[in-house]
CSV table of C-alpha atoms in Angstrom, one decimal:
chain,number,residue,atom,x,y,z
A,155,MET,CA,62.5,-10.6,34.8
A,156,ASP,CA,59.3,-13.2,34.2
A,157,LEU,CA,55.8,-11.1,34.1
A,158,PRO,CA,53.1,-13.6,35.8
A,159,PRO,CA,51.5,-14.9,32.6
A,160,SER,CA,47.9,-13.0,31.7
A,161,ARG,CA,45.3,-14.0,32.9
A,162,PRO,CA,41.8,-13.6,30.1
A,163,PRO,CA,39.5,-10.8,31.2
A,164,LYS,CA,36.9,-10.7,34.1
A,165,PRO,CA,33.4,-11.4,31.8
A,166,ASN,CA,31.4,-7.7,32.1
A,167,SER,CA,28.7,-9.1,35.0
A,168,ASN,CA,26.6,-5.6,34.1
A,169,HIS,CA,26.4,-6.7,30.5
A,170,LYS,CA,22.9,-7.8,29.7
A,171,PRO,CA,22.4,-9.4,26.3
A,172,ASN,CA,20.7,-7.6,23.4
A,173,TRP,CA,17.1,-8.9,22.2
A,174,LEU,CA,19.5,-9.9,19.2
A,175,GLU,CA,22.1,-11.8,21.2
A,176,ARG,CA,19.1,-13.8,22.8
A,177,LEU,CA,17.6,-14.1,19.6
A,178,THR,CA,21.1,-15.9,18.3
A,179,ALA,CA,21.3,-17.9,20.8
A,180,PHE,CA,18.0,-19.2,21.4
A,181,LEU,CA,18.3,-20.3,17.3
A,182,LEU,CA,22.1,-22.2,17.1
A,183,ARG,CA,20.0,-25.3,16.6
A,184,GLU,CA,19.4,-25.2,12.6
A,185,PRO,CA,15.6,-25.3,12.0
A,186,GLU,CA,14.6,-27.3,9.0
A,187,ASP,CA,12.5,-25.6,6.4
A,188,ARG,CA,10.6,-22.4,7.3
A,189,GLU,CA,8.0,-23.2,9.1
A,190,GLU,CA,9.9,-25.0,11.5
A,191,LEU,CA,12.1,-21.1,12.1
A,192,VAL,CA,8.7,-19.9,12.0
A,193,GLU,CA,7.5,-21.6,15.1
A,194,LEU,CA,11.0,-20.9,16.7
A,195,LEU,CA,10.5,-17.3,16.5
A,196,HIS,CA,7.3,-17.8,18.3
A,197,SER,CA,8.4,-19.8,20.5
A,198,ALA,CA,11.5,-16.8,21.1
A,199,PHE,CA,8.9,-14.3,21.5
A,200,GLU,CA,6.8,-17.1,24.1
A,201,ARG,CA,9.7,-16.7,26.0
A,202,HIS,CA,9.6,-12.4,26.1
A,203,LEU,CA,13.7,-12.7,24.1
A,204,LEU,CA,11.3,-11.1,21.0
A,205,ASP,CA,9.1,-8.1,21.3
A,206,ALA,CA,5.8,-8.1,19.0
A,207,ASP,CA,7.2,-5.4,17.2
A,208,ALA,CA,10.2,-7.1,16.0
A,209,LEU,CA,8.3,-10.4,15.3
A,210,GLU,CA,5.9,-8.6,13.2
A,211,MET,CA,9.1,-7.5,11.3
A,212,ILE,CA,11.0,-10.3,11.3
A,213,GLU,CA,7.8,-12.3,9.4
A,214,GLY,CA,7.3,-9.1,7.0
A,215,VAL,CA,10.8,-10.0,6.0
A,216,LEU,CA,9.8,-13.2,5.4
A,217,GLN,CA,6.7,-12.8,3.6
A,218,VAL,CA,7.6,-10.1,1.3
A,219,GLY,CA,9.7,-12.6,-0.6
A,220,ASP,CA,6.5,-14.5,-1.3
A,221,LEU,CA,4.6,-11.6,-2.3
A,222,GLN,CA,4.4,-10.5,-6.3
A,223,VAL,CA,3.8,-6.7,-6.9
A,224,ARG,CA,0.5,-7.1,-8.0
A,225,ASP,CA,-0.6,-8.0,-4.5
A,226,VAL,CA,0.2,-4.5,-3.2
A,227,MET,CA,0.3,-2.1,-5.8
A,228,VAL,CA,-2.4,0.5,-6.7
A,229,PRO,CA,-4.8,-0.2,-9.3
A,230,ARG,CA,-4.9,1.0,-12.4
A,231,ALA,CA,-8.6,3.1,-12.0
A,232,GLN,CA,-7.0,4.1,-7.8
A,233,MET,CA,-4.0,5.9,-9.4
A,234,ASP,CA,-3.5,9.2,-9.6
A,235,ALA,CA,-2.3,10.3,-12.9
A,236,ILE,CA,-1.6,13.8,-14.9
A,237,ASP,CA,-2.9,14.3,-18.2
A,238,LEU,CA,0.6,16.0,-19.8
A,239,ALA,CA,-1.3,17.8,-22.2
A,240,ALA,CA,-3.2,19.7,-19.2
A,241,GLU,CA,-2.5,23.3,-17.9
A,242,PRO,CA,-0.3,23.7,-14.9
A,243,LYS,CA,-2.9,25.9,-13.4
A,244,ASP,CA,-5.5,23.2,-13.4
A,245,PHE,CA,-3.7,20.1,-12.3
A,246,ILE,CA,-2.0,22.0,-8.9
A,247,PRO,CA,-5.3,22.1,-7.1
A,248,TYR,CA,-4.9,18.7,-7.7
A,249,VAL,CA,-2.2,17.5,-6.5
A,250,ILE,CA,-2.0,20.3,-3.6
A,251,ASP,CA,-5.3,17.9,-2.8
A,252,THR,CA,-3.8,14.3,-3.1
A,253,ALA,CA,0.0,15.1,-1.4
A,254,HIS,CA,1.5,12.9,-2.9
A,255,SER,CA,5.3,13.6,-3.9
A,256,ARG,CA,5.0,12.0,-7.4
A,257,PHE,CA,2.7,11.4,-10.0
A,258,PRO,CA,2.9,9.3,-13.3
A,259,VAL,CA,1.7,11.6,-16.5
A,260,TYR,CA,0.4,9.9,-19.2
A,261,GLU,CA,-0.3,11.3,-22.8
A,262,GLY,CA,-3.9,10.5,-24.2
A,263,SER,CA,-4.4,7.4,-22.0
A,264,LYS,CA,-3.4,6.1,-18.9
A,265,ASP,CA,-1.6,3.1,-20.7
A,266,ASN,CA,0.9,5.5,-22.8
A,267,ILE,CA,2.7,6.8,-19.5
A,268,VAL,CA,6.2,9.5,-20.4
A,269,GLY,CA,7.6,9.9,-17.5
A,270,ILE,CA,7.1,11.0,-13.2
A,271,LEU,CA,6.3,14.3,-11.9
A,272,LEU,CA,7.7,15.1,-8.1
A,273,ALA,CA,5.5,17.5,-6.6
A,274,LYS,CA,8.6,19.7,-5.2
A,275,ASP,CA,9.5,20.0,-9.7
A,276,LEU,CA,6.1,22.5,-9.4
A,277,LEU,CA,8.2,25.4,-7.5
A,278,ARG,CA,9.9,26.3,-11.4
A,279,TYR,CA,6.2,27.3,-12.0
A,280,TYR,CA,5.9,29.5,-9.4
A,281,ALA,CA,9.6,30.8,-10.1
A,282,SER,CA,8.9,31.2,-14.2
A,283,GLN,CA,6.5,32.3,-16.9
A,284,GLN,CA,7.7,29.8,-18.6
A,285,PHE,CA,7.4,25.8,-18.0
A,286,ASP,CA,7.4,23.0,-20.2
A,287,LEU,CA,6.1,19.9,-17.9
A,288,ARG,CA,7.0,17.1,-20.8
A,289,ARG,CA,10.8,19.2,-19.7
A,290,MET,CA,10.0,18.7,-16.0
A,291,LEU,CA,9.2,14.7,-16.5
A,292,ARG,CA,11.7,11.3,-14.6
A,293,PRO,CA,11.9,8.8,-16.5
A,294,ALA,CA,9.4,6.6,-15.9
A,295,VAL,CA,10.4,2.7,-14.2
A,296,PHE,CA,8.4,-0.2,-15.9
A,297,ILE,CA,8.1,-3.6,-14.0
A,298,PRO,CA,6.3,-7.0,-13.8
A,299,GLU,CA,2.8,-7.5,-11.8
A,300,SER,CA,4.8,-11.3,-11.3
A,301,LYS,CA,8.0,-9.4,-9.4
A,302,ARG,CA,8.8,-10.0,-6.6
A,303,LEU,CA,8.5,-7.7,-3.5
A,304,ASN,CA,11.9,-8.4,-2.2
A,305,VAL,CA,13.4,-7.7,-5.7
A,306,LEU,CA,11.9,-4.9,-6.1
A,307,LEU,CA,13.0,-3.6,-3.2
A,308,LYS,CA,16.4,-4.6,-3.6
A,309,GLU,CA,16.3,-2.2,-6.7
A,310,PHE,CA,14.1,0.4,-5.3
A,311,ARG,CA,17.5,1.0,-3.2
A,312,ALA,CA,19.7,0.6,-6.2
A,313,ASN,CA,18.6,2.6,-8.6
A,314,ARG,CA,16.9,5.4,-6.1
A,315,ASN,CA,13.5,5.6,-6.9
A,316,HIS,CA,10.8,5.9,-5.5
A,317,MET,CA,7.9,4.7,-8.2
A,318,ALA,CA,7.1,2.0,-10.8
A,319,ILE,CA,4.2,1.5,-13.5
A,320,VAL,CA,2.7,-1.5,-13.2
A,321,VAL,CA,1.9,-3.1,-16.5
A,322,ASP,CA,0.6,-6.6,-17.4
A,323,GLU,CA,1.2,-9.3,-19.6
A,324,TYR,CA,-0.3,-7.6,-22.6
A,325,GLY,CA,1.6,-4.5,-21.8
A,326,GLY,CA,-1.4,-2.2,-20.4
A,327,VAL,CA,-1.0,-0.6,-17.2
A,328,ALA,CA,-2.0,-2.4,-14.4
A,329,GLY,CA,-0.9,0.4,-11.7
A,330,LEU,CA,1.7,1.2,-9.7
A,331,VAL,CA,3.7,0.6,-6.6
A,332,THR,CA,5.8,2.5,-4.7
A,333,ILE,CA,8.5,2.0,-2.1
A,334,GLU,CA,6.4,2.7,0.9
A,335,ASP,CA,4.4,0.0,-0.9
A,336,VAL,CA,6.6,-2.9,-0.4
A,337,VAL,CA,8.1,-1.3,3.2
A,338,GLU,CA,4.2,-1.8,4.5
A,339,GLN,CA,4.2,-4.5,4.1
A,340,ILE,CA,8.0,-5.3,6.5
A,341,VAL,CA,6.6,-2.0,9.4
A,342,GLY,CA,3.1,-3.0,9.0
A,343,ASP,CA,0.7,-0.4,8.1
A,344,ILE,CA,-0.7,2.4,10.9
A,345,GLU,CA,-4.2,1.7,11.8
A,346,ASP,CA,-6.7,3.3,13.8
A,347,GLU,CA,-10.2,2.6,15.6
A,348,TYR,CA,-11.6,2.7,12.1
A,349,ASP,CA,-10.0,0.3,10.3
A,350,GLU,CA,-11.4,-2.7,9.2
A,351,ASP,CA,-10.5,-6.2,10.5
A,352,ASP,CA,-8.5,-9.2,8.8
A,353,SER,CA,-11.7,-10.5,7.5
A,354,GLU,CA,-11.9,-13.6,4.9
A,355,ASP,CA,-14.5,-12.2,3.8
A,356,ASN,CA,-15.3,-9.5,1.4
A,357,VAL,CA,-18.6,-8.5,1.7
A,358,ARG,CA,-20.2,-8.8,5.5
A,359,PRO,CA,-23.6,-8.0,6.4
A,360,ASP,CA,-24.1,-6.3,9.7
A,361,ARG,CA,-27.3,-6.1,12.3
A,362,GLN,CA,-28.6,-2.6,10.4
A,363,GLY,CA,-28.8,-4.3,7.1
A,364,ARG,CA,-25.9,-3.1,5.6
A,365,TRP,CA,-22.7,-4.4,4.3
A,366,ARG,CA,-18.7,-3.7,5.4
A,367,VAL,CA,-17.2,-3.8,1.8
A,368,LYS,CA,-13.2,-4.6,0.8
A,369,ALA,CA,-12.2,-2.4,-2.1
A,370,MET,CA,-10.6,-5.1,-3.9
A,371,THR,CA,-13.9,-7.0,-4.2
A,372,PRO,CA,-14.6,-8.2,-7.5
A,373,VAL,CA,-18.2,-5.7,-9.3
A,374,GLY,CA,-19.7,-9.4,-9.9
A,375,ASP,CA,-19.0,-11.0,-6.3
A,376,LEU,CA,-21.2,-7.4,-4.8
A,377,ASN,CA,-23.4,-7.6,-7.2
A,378,ALA,CA,-24.1,-11.3,-6.1
A,379,VAL,CA,-24.7,-10.6,-2.6
A,380,LEU,CA,-26.9,-7.4,-3.2
A,381,GLY,CA,-28.5,-8.0,-5.7
A,382,SER,CA,-27.5,-4.9,-7.8
A,383,ALA,CA,-26.5,-4.4,-11.7
A,384,TYR,CA,-23.3,-2.5,-11.9
A,385,ALA,CA,-21.2,-3.1,-15.1
A,386,PRO,CA,-19.0,-0.2,-15.3
A,387,ASP,CA,-16.7,-0.6,-18.4
A,388,GLY,CA,-12.8,-1.0,-17.6
A,389,ILE,CA,-13.8,-1.9,-14.4
A,390,ASP,CA,-12.9,-4.7,-11.5
A,391,THR,CA,-13.6,-3.8,-8.1
A,392,VAL,CA,-15.9,-1.8,-6.2
A,393,GLY,CA,-12.9,1.1,-5.3
A,394,GLY,CA,-12.5,1.4,-9.1
A,395,LEU,CA,-16.6,1.5,-9.2
A,396,VAL,CA,-16.7,4.7,-6.3
A,397,VAL,CA,-13.4,6.1,-7.8
A,398,THR,CA,-14.7,6.3,-10.8
A,399,GLU,CA,-18.2,7.9,-9.1
A,400,PHE,CA,-16.7,10.4,-7.6
A,401,GLY,CA,-14.0,11.9,-10.0
A,402,ARG,CA,-11.0,11.2,-8.0
A,403,VAL,CA,-10.0,9.2,-4.1
A,404,PRO,CA,-12.4,9.8,-1.6
A,405,LYS,CA,-11.5,10.8,1.7
A,406,ARG,CA,-13.0,8.4,4.6
A,407,GLY,CA,-16.3,9.4,5.7
A,408,ASP,CA,-17.2,10.3,2.1
A,409,ALA,CA,-20.2,9.4,1.0
A,410,ILE,CA,-22.3,8.6,-2.8
A,411,SER,CA,-25.4,7.4,-4.0
A,412,ILE,CA,-24.7,5.0,-7.0
A,413,ASP,CA,-28.1,3.3,-8.6
A,414,GLY,CA,-30.0,2.5,-5.7
A,415,PHE,CA,-27.5,2.2,-2.8
A,416,HIS,CA,-24.7,4.4,-0.5
A,417,PHE,CA,-22.2,3.9,-1.1
A,418,ARG,CA,-19.4,5.3,2.5
A,419,VAL,CA,-15.9,5.0,3.2
A,420,LEU,CA,-14.9,4.2,5.8
A,421,ARG,CA,-11.1,3.7,5.5
A,422,ALA,CA,-8.5,5.2,2.5
A,423,ASP,CA,-5.9,7.1,2.3
A,424,SER,CA,-4.0,9.3,-0.6
A,425,ARG,CA,-3.7,7.0,-2.5
A,426,ARG,CA,-6.9,4.1,-2.8
A,427,VAL,CA,-10.0,2.9,-0.8
A,428,TYR,CA,-9.8,-0.4,1.8
A,429,SER,CA,-13.5,-0.9,2.9
A,430,LEU,CA,-17.2,0.7,2.2
A,431,LEU,CA,-20.1,0.9,4.2
A,432,VAL,CA,-22.7,-0.3,1.8
A,433,GLU,CA,-26.5,0.1,2.3
A,434,ARG,CA,-29.4,0.6,0.3
A,435,GLU,CA,-31.0,3.5,-0.6
A,436,ALA,CA,-35.1,3.6,1.1
A,437,PRO,CA,-37.5,3.8,-1.9
A,438,VAL,CA,-38.7,7.8,-2.5
A,439,PRO,CA,-42.7,7.9,-1.4
A,440,ALA,CA,-45.0,8.7,-4.2
A,441,ASP,CA,-46.1,11.5,-3.0
A,442,GLU,CA,-43.1,13.2,-3.4
A,443,ALA,CA,-41.7,11.5,-6.6
């Protein structure tokens, strides 16, 4: 008995292509270079084939290959590190206050990082009277400032590391970088109403005679604008200057006076300062001096 020829299945009329399928169809014509690819992505966004979040993430992935570790690392002056010689009762409050999960541990100076302390390992201190900090340390990973972020992310995933110590060309510690720092370049920061805009100006005056200053501004640039004479030993940035004066990483809203100027933190997280508001302090009247 002959069977009727089989018919191809009818397409599902209810199927709606997702954004990835629509984008794939849109990109069938191959772009000639990266600029054309980005242009196609923005055209796809304008045609509602991509939403804003998807576009931002794709652009972040493309940009990661262009960035180096030095572009996103936490500078040495803003590193939260622990002295190997310190007693647990002395540094545990510091661990609690900064709320990190990992801390570089140094011996003698920050140029001699001997390992990484996981905050969860401090539970052993409360469970036993014997606690050897050196034995608790995990090996530290050292990387150059010039390493590409896409390569670093691949290494983080392969080695299951979450933090690396960044060294300069002379072997000194330049800062640290975490897997979160790299991922943020893809998914973006979580911003709020206190965040500053992305202006290229490092020091911007406002109408009240104050200055909004990015923490990564070189101290010399600040001196040139304010007419100040800050010359901190071994510190290059305004953020490093403020962190050193506080003796810790300040929180948003914290303020401090330094040689005639008032610095207030506008934006910061648990690891670094991002922006500050600086104003000249009013002179003290002669009868109050």
